[in-house]
XYZ file of C-alpha atoms in Angstrom:
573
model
C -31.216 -12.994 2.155
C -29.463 -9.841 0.829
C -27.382 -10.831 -1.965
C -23.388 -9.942 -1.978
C -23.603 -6.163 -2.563
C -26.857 -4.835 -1.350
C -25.086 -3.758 1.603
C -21.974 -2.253 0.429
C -23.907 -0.060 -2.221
C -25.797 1.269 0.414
C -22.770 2.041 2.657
C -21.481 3.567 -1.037
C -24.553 5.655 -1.168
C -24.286 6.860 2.320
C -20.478 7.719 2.011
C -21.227 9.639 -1.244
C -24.323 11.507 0.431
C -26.639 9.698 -2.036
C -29.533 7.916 -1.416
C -29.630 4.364 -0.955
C -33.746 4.087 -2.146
C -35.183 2.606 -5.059
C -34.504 4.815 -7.925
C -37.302 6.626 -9.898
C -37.321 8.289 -13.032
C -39.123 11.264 -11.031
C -37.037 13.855 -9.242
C -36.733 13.603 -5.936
C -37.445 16.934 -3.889
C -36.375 16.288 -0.348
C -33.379 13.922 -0.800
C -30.154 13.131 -3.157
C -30.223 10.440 -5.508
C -29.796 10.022 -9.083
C -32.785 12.143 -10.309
C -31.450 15.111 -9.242
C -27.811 14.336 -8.416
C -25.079 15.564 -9.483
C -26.526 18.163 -11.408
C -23.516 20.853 -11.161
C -19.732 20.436 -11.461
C -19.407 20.698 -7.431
C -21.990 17.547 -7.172
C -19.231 15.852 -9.407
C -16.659 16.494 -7.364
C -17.731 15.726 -4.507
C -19.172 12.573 -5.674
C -15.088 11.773 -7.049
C -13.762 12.759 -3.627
C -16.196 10.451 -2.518
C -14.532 7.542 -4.441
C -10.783 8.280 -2.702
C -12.312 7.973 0.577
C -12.698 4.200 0.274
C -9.000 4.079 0.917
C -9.362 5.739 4.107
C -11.884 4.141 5.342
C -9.965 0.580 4.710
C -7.864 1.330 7.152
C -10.102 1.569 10.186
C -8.460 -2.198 9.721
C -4.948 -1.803 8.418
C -4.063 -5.566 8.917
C -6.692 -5.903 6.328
C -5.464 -3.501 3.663
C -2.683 -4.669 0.475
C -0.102 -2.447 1.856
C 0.011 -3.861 5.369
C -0.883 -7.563 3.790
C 1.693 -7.245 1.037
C 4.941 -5.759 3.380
C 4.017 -8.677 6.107
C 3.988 -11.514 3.393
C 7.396 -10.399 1.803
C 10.638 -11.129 3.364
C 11.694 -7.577 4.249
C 9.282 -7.945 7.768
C 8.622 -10.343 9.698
C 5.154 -10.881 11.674
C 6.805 -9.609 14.839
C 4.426 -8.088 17.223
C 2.765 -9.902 20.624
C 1.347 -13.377 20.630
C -1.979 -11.517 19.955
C -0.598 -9.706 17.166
C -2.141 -12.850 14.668
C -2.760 -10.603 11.927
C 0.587 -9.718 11.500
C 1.374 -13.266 11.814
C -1.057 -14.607 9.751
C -0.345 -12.225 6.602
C 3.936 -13.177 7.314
C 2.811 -16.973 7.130
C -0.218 -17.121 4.255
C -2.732 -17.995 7.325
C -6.317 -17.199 7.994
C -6.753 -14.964 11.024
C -10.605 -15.610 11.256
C -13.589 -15.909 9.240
C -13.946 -12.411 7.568
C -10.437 -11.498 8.244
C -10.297 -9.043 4.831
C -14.041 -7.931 5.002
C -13.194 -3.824 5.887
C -11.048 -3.816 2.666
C -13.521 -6.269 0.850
C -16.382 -4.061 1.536
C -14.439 -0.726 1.186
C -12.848 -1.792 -2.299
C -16.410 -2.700 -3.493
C -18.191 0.804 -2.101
C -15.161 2.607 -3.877
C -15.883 0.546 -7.082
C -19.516 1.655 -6.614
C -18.788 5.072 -6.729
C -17.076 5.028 -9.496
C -19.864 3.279 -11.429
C -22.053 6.132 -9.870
C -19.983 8.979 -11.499
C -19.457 7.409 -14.788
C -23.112 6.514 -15.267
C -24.463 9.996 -13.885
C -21.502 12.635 -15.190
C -23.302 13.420 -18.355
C -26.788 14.850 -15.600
C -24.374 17.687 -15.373
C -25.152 20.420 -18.119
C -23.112 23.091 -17.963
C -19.280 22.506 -17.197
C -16.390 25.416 -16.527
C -14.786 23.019 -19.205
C -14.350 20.063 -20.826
C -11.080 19.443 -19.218
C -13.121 19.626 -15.345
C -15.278 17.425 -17.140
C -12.911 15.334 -18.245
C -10.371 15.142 -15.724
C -13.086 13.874 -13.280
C -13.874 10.858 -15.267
C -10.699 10.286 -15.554
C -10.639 9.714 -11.381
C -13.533 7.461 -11.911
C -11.771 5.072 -14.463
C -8.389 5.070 -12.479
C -10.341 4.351 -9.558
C -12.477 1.727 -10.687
C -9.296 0.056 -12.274
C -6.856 0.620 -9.217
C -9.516 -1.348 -6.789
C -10.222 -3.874 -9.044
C -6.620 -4.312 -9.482
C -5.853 -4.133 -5.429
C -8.813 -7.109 -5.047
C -7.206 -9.101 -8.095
C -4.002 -9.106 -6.526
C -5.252 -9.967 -3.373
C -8.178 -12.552 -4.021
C -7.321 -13.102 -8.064
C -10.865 -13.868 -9.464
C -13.694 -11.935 -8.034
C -16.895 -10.657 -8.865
C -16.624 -7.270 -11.222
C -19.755 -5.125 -10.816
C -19.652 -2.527 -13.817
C -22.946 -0.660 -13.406
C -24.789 0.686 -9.961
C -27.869 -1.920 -9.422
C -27.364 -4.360 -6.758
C -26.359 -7.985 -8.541
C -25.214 -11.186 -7.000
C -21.859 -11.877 -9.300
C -20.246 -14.690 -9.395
C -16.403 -14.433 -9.702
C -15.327 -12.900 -12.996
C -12.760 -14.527 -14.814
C -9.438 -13.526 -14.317
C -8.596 -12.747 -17.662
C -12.163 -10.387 -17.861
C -10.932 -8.300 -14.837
C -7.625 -7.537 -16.065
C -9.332 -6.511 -19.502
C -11.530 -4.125 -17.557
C -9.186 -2.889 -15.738
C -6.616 -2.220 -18.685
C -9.114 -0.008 -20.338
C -10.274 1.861 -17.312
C -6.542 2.956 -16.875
C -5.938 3.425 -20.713
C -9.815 5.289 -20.733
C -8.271 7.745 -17.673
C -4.829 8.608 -19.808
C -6.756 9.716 -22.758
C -8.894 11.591 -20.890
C -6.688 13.269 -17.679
C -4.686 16.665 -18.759
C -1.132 15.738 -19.390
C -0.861 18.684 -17.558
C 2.895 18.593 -15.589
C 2.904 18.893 -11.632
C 3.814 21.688 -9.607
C 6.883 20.923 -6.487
C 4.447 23.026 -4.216
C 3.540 20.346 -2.137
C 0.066 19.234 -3.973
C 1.426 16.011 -5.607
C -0.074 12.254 -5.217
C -3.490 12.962 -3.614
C -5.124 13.561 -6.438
C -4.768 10.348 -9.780
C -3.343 12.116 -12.795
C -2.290 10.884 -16.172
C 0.922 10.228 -14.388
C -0.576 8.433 -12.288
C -2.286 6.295 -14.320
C 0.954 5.658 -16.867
C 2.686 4.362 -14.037
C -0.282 2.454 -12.188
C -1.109 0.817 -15.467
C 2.989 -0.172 -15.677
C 2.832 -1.922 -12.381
C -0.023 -3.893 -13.288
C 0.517 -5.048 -16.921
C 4.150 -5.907 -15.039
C 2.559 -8.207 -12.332
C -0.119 -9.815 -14.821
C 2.867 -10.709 -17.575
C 5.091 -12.040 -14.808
C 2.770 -13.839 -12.927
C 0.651 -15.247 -15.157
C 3.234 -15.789 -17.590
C 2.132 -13.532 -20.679
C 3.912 -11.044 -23.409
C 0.932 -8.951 -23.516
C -2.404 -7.655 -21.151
C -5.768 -8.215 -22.463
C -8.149 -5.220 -22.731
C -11.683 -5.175 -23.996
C -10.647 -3.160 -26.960
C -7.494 -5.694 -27.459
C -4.497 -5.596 -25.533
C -1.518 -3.888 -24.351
C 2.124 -4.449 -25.323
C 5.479 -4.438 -23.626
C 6.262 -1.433 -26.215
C 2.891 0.511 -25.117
C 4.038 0.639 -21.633
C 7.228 1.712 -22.050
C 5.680 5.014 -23.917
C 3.750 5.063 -20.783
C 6.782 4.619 -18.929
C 8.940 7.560 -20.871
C 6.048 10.013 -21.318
C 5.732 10.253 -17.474
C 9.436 10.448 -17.260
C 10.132 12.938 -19.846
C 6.472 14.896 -19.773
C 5.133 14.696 -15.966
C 7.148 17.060 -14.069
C 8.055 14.423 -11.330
C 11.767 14.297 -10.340
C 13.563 12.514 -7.748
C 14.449 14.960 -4.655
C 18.172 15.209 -3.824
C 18.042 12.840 -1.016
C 15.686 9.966 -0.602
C 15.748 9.903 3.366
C 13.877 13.612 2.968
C 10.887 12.010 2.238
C 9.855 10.392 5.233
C 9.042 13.024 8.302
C 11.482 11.544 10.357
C 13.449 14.272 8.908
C 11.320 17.466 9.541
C 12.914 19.702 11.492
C 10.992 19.618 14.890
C 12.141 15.552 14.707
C 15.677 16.309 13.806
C 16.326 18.918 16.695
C 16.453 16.322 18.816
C 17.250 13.014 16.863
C 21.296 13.096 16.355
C 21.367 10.393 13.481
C 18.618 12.740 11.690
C 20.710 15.892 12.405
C 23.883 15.002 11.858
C 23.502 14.505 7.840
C 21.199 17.880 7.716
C 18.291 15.748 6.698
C 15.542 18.532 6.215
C 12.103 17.013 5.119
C 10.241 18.011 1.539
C 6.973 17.078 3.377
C 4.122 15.318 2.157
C 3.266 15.412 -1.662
C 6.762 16.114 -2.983
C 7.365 16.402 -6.349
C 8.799 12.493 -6.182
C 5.442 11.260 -4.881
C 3.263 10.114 -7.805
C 0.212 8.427 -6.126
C -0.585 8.554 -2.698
C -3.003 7.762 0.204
C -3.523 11.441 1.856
C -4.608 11.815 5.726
C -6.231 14.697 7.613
C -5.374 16.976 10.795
C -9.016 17.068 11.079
C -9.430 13.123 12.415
C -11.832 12.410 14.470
C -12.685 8.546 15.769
C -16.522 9.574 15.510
C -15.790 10.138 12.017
C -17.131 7.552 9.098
C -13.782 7.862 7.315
C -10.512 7.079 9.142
C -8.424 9.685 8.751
C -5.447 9.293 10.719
C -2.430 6.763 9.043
C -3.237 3.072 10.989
C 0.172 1.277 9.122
C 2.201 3.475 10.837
C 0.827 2.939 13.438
C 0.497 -0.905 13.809
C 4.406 -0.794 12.624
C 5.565 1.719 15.614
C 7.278 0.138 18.650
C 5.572 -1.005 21.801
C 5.831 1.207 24.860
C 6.693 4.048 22.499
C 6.313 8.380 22.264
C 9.014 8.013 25.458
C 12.345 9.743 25.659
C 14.017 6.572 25.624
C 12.380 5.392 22.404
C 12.151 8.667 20.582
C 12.029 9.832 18.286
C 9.223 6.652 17.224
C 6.141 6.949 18.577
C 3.925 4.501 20.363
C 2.087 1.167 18.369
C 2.277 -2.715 18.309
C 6.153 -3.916 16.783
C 4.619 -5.196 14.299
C 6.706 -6.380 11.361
C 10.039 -5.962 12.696
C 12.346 -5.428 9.583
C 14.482 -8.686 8.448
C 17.972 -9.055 9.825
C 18.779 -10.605 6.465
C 17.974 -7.444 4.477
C 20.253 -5.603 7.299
C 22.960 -7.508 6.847
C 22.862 -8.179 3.180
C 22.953 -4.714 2.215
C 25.647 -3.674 4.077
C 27.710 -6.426 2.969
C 27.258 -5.619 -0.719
C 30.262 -4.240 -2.385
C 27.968 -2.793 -5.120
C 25.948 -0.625 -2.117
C 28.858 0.444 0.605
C 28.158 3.121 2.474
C 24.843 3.308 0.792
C 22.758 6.196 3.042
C 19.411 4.639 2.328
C 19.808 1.966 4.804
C 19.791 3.408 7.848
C 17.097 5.857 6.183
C 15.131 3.106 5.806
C 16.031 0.984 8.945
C 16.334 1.569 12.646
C 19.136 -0.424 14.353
C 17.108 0.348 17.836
C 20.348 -1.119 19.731
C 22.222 1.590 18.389
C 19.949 4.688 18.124
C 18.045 3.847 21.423
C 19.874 2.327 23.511
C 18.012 2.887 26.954
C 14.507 1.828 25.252
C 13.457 -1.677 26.623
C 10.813 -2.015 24.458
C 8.129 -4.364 25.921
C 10.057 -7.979 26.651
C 7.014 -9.609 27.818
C 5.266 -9.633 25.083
C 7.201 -8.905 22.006
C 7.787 -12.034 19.620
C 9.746 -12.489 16.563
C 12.006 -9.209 17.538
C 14.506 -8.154 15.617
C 15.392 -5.481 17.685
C 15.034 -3.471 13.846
C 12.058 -1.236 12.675
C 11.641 0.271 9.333
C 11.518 3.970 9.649
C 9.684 4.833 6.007
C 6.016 4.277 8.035
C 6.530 4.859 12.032
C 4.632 6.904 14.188
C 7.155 10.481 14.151
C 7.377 12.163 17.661
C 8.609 15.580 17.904
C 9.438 18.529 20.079
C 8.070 21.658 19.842
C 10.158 25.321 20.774
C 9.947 24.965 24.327
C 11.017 21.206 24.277
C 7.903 19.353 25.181
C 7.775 16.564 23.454
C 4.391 15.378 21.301
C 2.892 12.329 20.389
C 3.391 13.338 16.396
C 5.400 15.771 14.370
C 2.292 16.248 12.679
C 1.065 18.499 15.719
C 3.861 21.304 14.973
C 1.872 21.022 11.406
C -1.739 21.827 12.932
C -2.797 18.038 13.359
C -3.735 16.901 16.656
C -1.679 15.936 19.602
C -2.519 12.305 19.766
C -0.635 9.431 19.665
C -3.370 7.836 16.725
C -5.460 10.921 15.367
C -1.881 12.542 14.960
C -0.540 10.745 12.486
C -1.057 11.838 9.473
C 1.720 10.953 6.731
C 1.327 9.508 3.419
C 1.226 6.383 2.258
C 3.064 6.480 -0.710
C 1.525 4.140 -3.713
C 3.571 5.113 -6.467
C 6.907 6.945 -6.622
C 8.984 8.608 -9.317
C 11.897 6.085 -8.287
C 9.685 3.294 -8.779
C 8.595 4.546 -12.522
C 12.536 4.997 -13.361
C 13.316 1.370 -12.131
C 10.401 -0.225 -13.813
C 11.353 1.622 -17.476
C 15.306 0.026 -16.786
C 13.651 -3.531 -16.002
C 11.701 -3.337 -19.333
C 14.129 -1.782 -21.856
C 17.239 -3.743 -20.116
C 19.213 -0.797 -19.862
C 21.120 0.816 -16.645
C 20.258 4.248 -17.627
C 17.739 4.756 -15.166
C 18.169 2.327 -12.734
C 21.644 4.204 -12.529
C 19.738 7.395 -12.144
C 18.666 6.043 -8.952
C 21.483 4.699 -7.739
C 23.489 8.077 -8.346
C 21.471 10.175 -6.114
C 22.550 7.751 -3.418
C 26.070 8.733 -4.371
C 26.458 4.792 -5.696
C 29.019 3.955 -8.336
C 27.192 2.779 -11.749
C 26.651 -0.358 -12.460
C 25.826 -2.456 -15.918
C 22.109 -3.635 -15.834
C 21.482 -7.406 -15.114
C 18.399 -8.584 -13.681
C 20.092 -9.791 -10.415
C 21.333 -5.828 -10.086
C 17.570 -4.723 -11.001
C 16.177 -6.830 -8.145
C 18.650 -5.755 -5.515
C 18.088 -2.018 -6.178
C 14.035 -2.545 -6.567
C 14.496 -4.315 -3.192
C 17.056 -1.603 -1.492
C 15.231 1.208 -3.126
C 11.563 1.123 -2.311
C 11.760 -1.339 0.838
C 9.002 -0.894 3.067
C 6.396 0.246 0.349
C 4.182 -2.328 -0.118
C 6.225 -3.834 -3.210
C 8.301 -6.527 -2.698
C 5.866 -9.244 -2.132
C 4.070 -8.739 -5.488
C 7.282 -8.129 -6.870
C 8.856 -11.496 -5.735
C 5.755 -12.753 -7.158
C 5.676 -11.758 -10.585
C 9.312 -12.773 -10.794
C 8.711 -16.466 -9.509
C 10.911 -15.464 -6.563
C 8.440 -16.878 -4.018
C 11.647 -19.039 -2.669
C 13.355 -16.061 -1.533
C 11.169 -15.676 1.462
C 11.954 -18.838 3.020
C 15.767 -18.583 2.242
C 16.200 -15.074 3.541
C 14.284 -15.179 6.669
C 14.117 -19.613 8.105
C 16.473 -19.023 10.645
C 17.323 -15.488 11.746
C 18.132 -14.592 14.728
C 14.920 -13.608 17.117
C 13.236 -12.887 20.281
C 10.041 -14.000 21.649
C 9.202 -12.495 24.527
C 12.838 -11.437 25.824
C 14.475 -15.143 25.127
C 16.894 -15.590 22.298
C 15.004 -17.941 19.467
C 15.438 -18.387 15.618
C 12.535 -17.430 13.250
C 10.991 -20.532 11.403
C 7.989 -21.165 9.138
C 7.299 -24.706 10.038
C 5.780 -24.619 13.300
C 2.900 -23.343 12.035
C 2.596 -24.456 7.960
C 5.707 -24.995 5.808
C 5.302 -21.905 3.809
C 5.805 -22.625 -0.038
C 3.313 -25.416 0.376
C 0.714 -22.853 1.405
C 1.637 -20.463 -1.274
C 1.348 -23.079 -3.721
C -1.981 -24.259 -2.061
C -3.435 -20.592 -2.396
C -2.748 -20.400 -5.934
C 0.376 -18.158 -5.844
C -0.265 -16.371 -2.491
C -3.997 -15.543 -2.777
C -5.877 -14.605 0.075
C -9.422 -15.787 1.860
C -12.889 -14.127 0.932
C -14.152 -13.023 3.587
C -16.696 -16.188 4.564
C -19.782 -13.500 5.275
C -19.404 -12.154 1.618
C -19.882 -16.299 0.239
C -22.652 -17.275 2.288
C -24.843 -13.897 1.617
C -24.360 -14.695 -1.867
C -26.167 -18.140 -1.257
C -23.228 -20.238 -3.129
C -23.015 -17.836 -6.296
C -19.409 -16.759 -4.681
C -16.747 -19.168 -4.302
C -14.362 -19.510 -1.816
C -10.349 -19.375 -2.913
C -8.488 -22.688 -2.700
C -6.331 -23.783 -0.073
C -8.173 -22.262 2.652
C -10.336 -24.935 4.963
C -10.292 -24.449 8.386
C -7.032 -26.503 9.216
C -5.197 -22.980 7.885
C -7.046 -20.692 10.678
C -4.110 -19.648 12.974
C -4.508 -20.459 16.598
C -1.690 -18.723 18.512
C 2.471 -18.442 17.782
C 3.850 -21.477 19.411
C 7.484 -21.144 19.454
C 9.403 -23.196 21.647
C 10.689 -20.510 23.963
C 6.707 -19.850 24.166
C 5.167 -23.277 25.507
């Protein structure tokens, strides 16, 4: 039987236009492989490009990927979307969808990890380099990447196996400890070695890891693995890394990187470019006018192209947005969202909360962040029969963006006015953000203790200043970057697990056009599963254990009574 990673290192191969035959010590003269591969600068590159594509191609199954998993399992979303929606469902509850329900990110996050072993065991074939910085900058991509998917699969399974070199092994799970180590120098081994070179506001930031990048990767880590684990300091294999070390991190991206915040945060999402706005009154009205993708805010990002094609091996076009869009969209009564599958309707809690704050009146980034579809579309009937958990609220920061072009026809995606394709999937095209320069700020004012930055923030939301407390650190982490993929890790690493039952048992619902209340336990009460799972760690996918003939262990607290069945409301029987 093939053993755990014979298969994705071929798929790596493949995806890296390598060859995925035994290797020789001979060159080979009719095909690519590691003989004669890379031998030039442009062979590098391409074989780093290679390594970013793994992200892509992840999302072929969103429901799969940490983004999608991590904004379902907090408590700003809820599952939402039909009663055969169950990945949405399962992610909001800690429930198993099926029996390889993460394989596409499993595999993906393992062929990226490949490739990264690939280029830092072959970069030195290359003999004659522009310069040392090309040189130096690409390795740098390799250890970020190698560290940022080890670090996506140890948030998401905690132990796995860590393959550090390109010949197929059957690993057992590493422990968790080792993998943190590995991955602390594989960030610290990209900052010495990336330019500190500052970015340009042209457009080009986030696509490509830089030293930023890495500073501020490396802070969100070392932040989870201290909080959650309950350590002052992060193992590496050279020693470890200090509260102090990261907070140089921290200020030498601030002060050194070039990044900024842009005047107004609601700019950065494309529901403000201007072939949305001409036609979107809550857009115009405030003279929103979109910085488009790769602003000078966005540190680290997933990048899409207007070149998609469903034939293609990498998915190209931006699934999350998708699978977050509302059903029976791209109409004129739902515009200016496009079509998808209401999935993780945005909490009525978070809604409510917000606006009830005296510290965040009239704060602008709520309805930038929210969509109060009663209000802004009020002839869209969205699709009663089968919508469950509604709460008639979507979160605008990733939703398919319809537009109309100069003679008022209207498109499935802005991104069509942009050269991308006029399509209600292969058109959209806008980042996922990973990292942002808010997010670096906010993170530097939780470790020092000090409002400085975290008022920083609040300021360009025209917010009074406030004295730092924890309790005013969480609220604007949680106003902030809602909707980014960081809440659930953050609640988390804070021991804030609690919060998701308190904020969302009991709101006010729909399934399927009847008025309900939302409620964990008629499915699994849900800080007894998180508990179970070790602190809200997912399954491995059940293919990926039994190839590896009982080397690979399967995560506690996930036997087959915890494989969902269908939403069985009351209003649904």
């Amino acid at each position: 039987m093939k053993n755990i990673l014979k298969y994705i290192i071929c798929i790596a191969f493949v995806a890296s236009s390598v060859s995925c035959e035994k290797f020789l010590d001979s060159k080979n003269l009719t095909k690519k492989d590691t003989s004669n591969f890379p031998t030039t600068a442009t062979d590098a590159e391409q074989l780093v490009i290679g390594i970013y594509t793994a992200m892509n191609q992840s999302l072929s199954d969103p429901e799969s990927y940490p983004f999608y998993v991590y904004e379902e399992a907090s408590d700003d979303r809820l599952g939402g979307g039909s009663t055969s929606n169950i990945g949405a469902q399962c992610c909001d509850r800690i429930m198993n969808k099926g029996t390889d329900y993460f394989k596409r990110f499993w595999e993906c996050a393992y062929a990226g990890i490949f490739r990264a072993n690939n280029v830092i065991a072959t970069i030195d074939n290359v003999e004659k380099w522009p310069s040392q910085s090309v040189k130096d900058n690409l390795l740098a991509e390799a250890h970020f990447l190698r560290g940022y998917y080890l670090w996506d699969l140890a948030s998401m399974f905690q132990s796995v196996p860590m393959p550090l070199q390109t010949v197929a092994e059957n690993l057992p799970k590493a422990a968790t400890d080792d993998i943190y180590k590995q991955i602390g120098s594989d960030m610290l081994k990209a900052i010495s070695l990336f330019s500190s070179t500052k970015v340009q506001n042209d457009g080009s930031c986030g696509g490509r890891a830089t030293k930023w990048a890495a500073e501020s990767i490396l802070a969100r880590i070392w932040m989870f693995y201290t909080g959650f684990y309950n350590k002052s300091e992060m193992p590496t294999n050279e020693g470890s890394i200090s509260k102090s070390d990261i907070i140089k991190h921290l200020e030498d991206c601030i002060k050194n990187s070039g990044h900024d915040l842009i005047p107004d945060q609601r700019n950065l999402w494309p529901y403000s470019n201007p072939y949305t706005t001409s036609h979107y009154p809550w857009a115009k009205d405030k003279n929103l006018n979109w910085v488009g993708d790769g602003s000078i805010e966005t540190v680290f990002a997933i990048k899409f192209s207007n070149q998609s094609d469903f034939g293609s091996s990498t998915i190209r076009h931006n699934r999350i947005a998708e699978f977050f869009s509302p059903r029976k969209g791209n109409t004129v009564q739902s515009y200016p969202w496009g079509n998808g599958y209401s999935n993780g309707p945005a909490s009525v809690e978070l809604w409510e909360s917000w606006a009830k704050d005296e510290n965040y009146r009239g704060d602008p980034r709520r309805e930038g962040a929210i969509c109060d579809r009663r209000v802004e579309m009020p002839d869209y009937g969205g699709d009663p029969s089968k919508e469950v958990e509604n709460t008639y609220l979507h979160a605008k920061k990733q939703l398919v963006t319809a537009c109309y072009d100069n003679e008022g026809k209207l498109h499935q995606s802005y991104a069509f006015m942009y050269g991308g394709k006029d399509d209600k999937q292969l058109g959209i095209t806008q980042d996922i953000i990973l990292m942002r320069f808010a997010d670096v700020l906010l993170m530097h004012a939780e470790l020092t203790e000090t409002a400085t930055n975290l008022n920083r923030v609040r300021q360009r939301s025209g917010l009074k200043d406030v004295t730092y407390s924890f309790d005013n650190l969480v609220k604007e982490r949680r106003y902030e970057l809602c909707f980014e993929g960081v809440r659930w890790n953050d609640l988390r690493r804070w021991h804030l697990e609690s919060e998701i039952v308190r904020t969302q048992v009991g709101q006010p619902i729909t399934n399927r056009g009847k008025d309900d209340v939302y409620s964990f336990e008629i499915v699994q009460d849900f800080l007894k599963r998180y508990k179970e799972t070790g602190g809200g760690f997912w399954k491995i996918p059940e293919s990926q254990v039994t190839l590896s003939q009982g080397v690979l262990e399967q995560n506690p607290g996930w036997g087959d009574e915890y494989t969902w069945v269908k939403l069985d409301y009351p209003t649904l029987r």
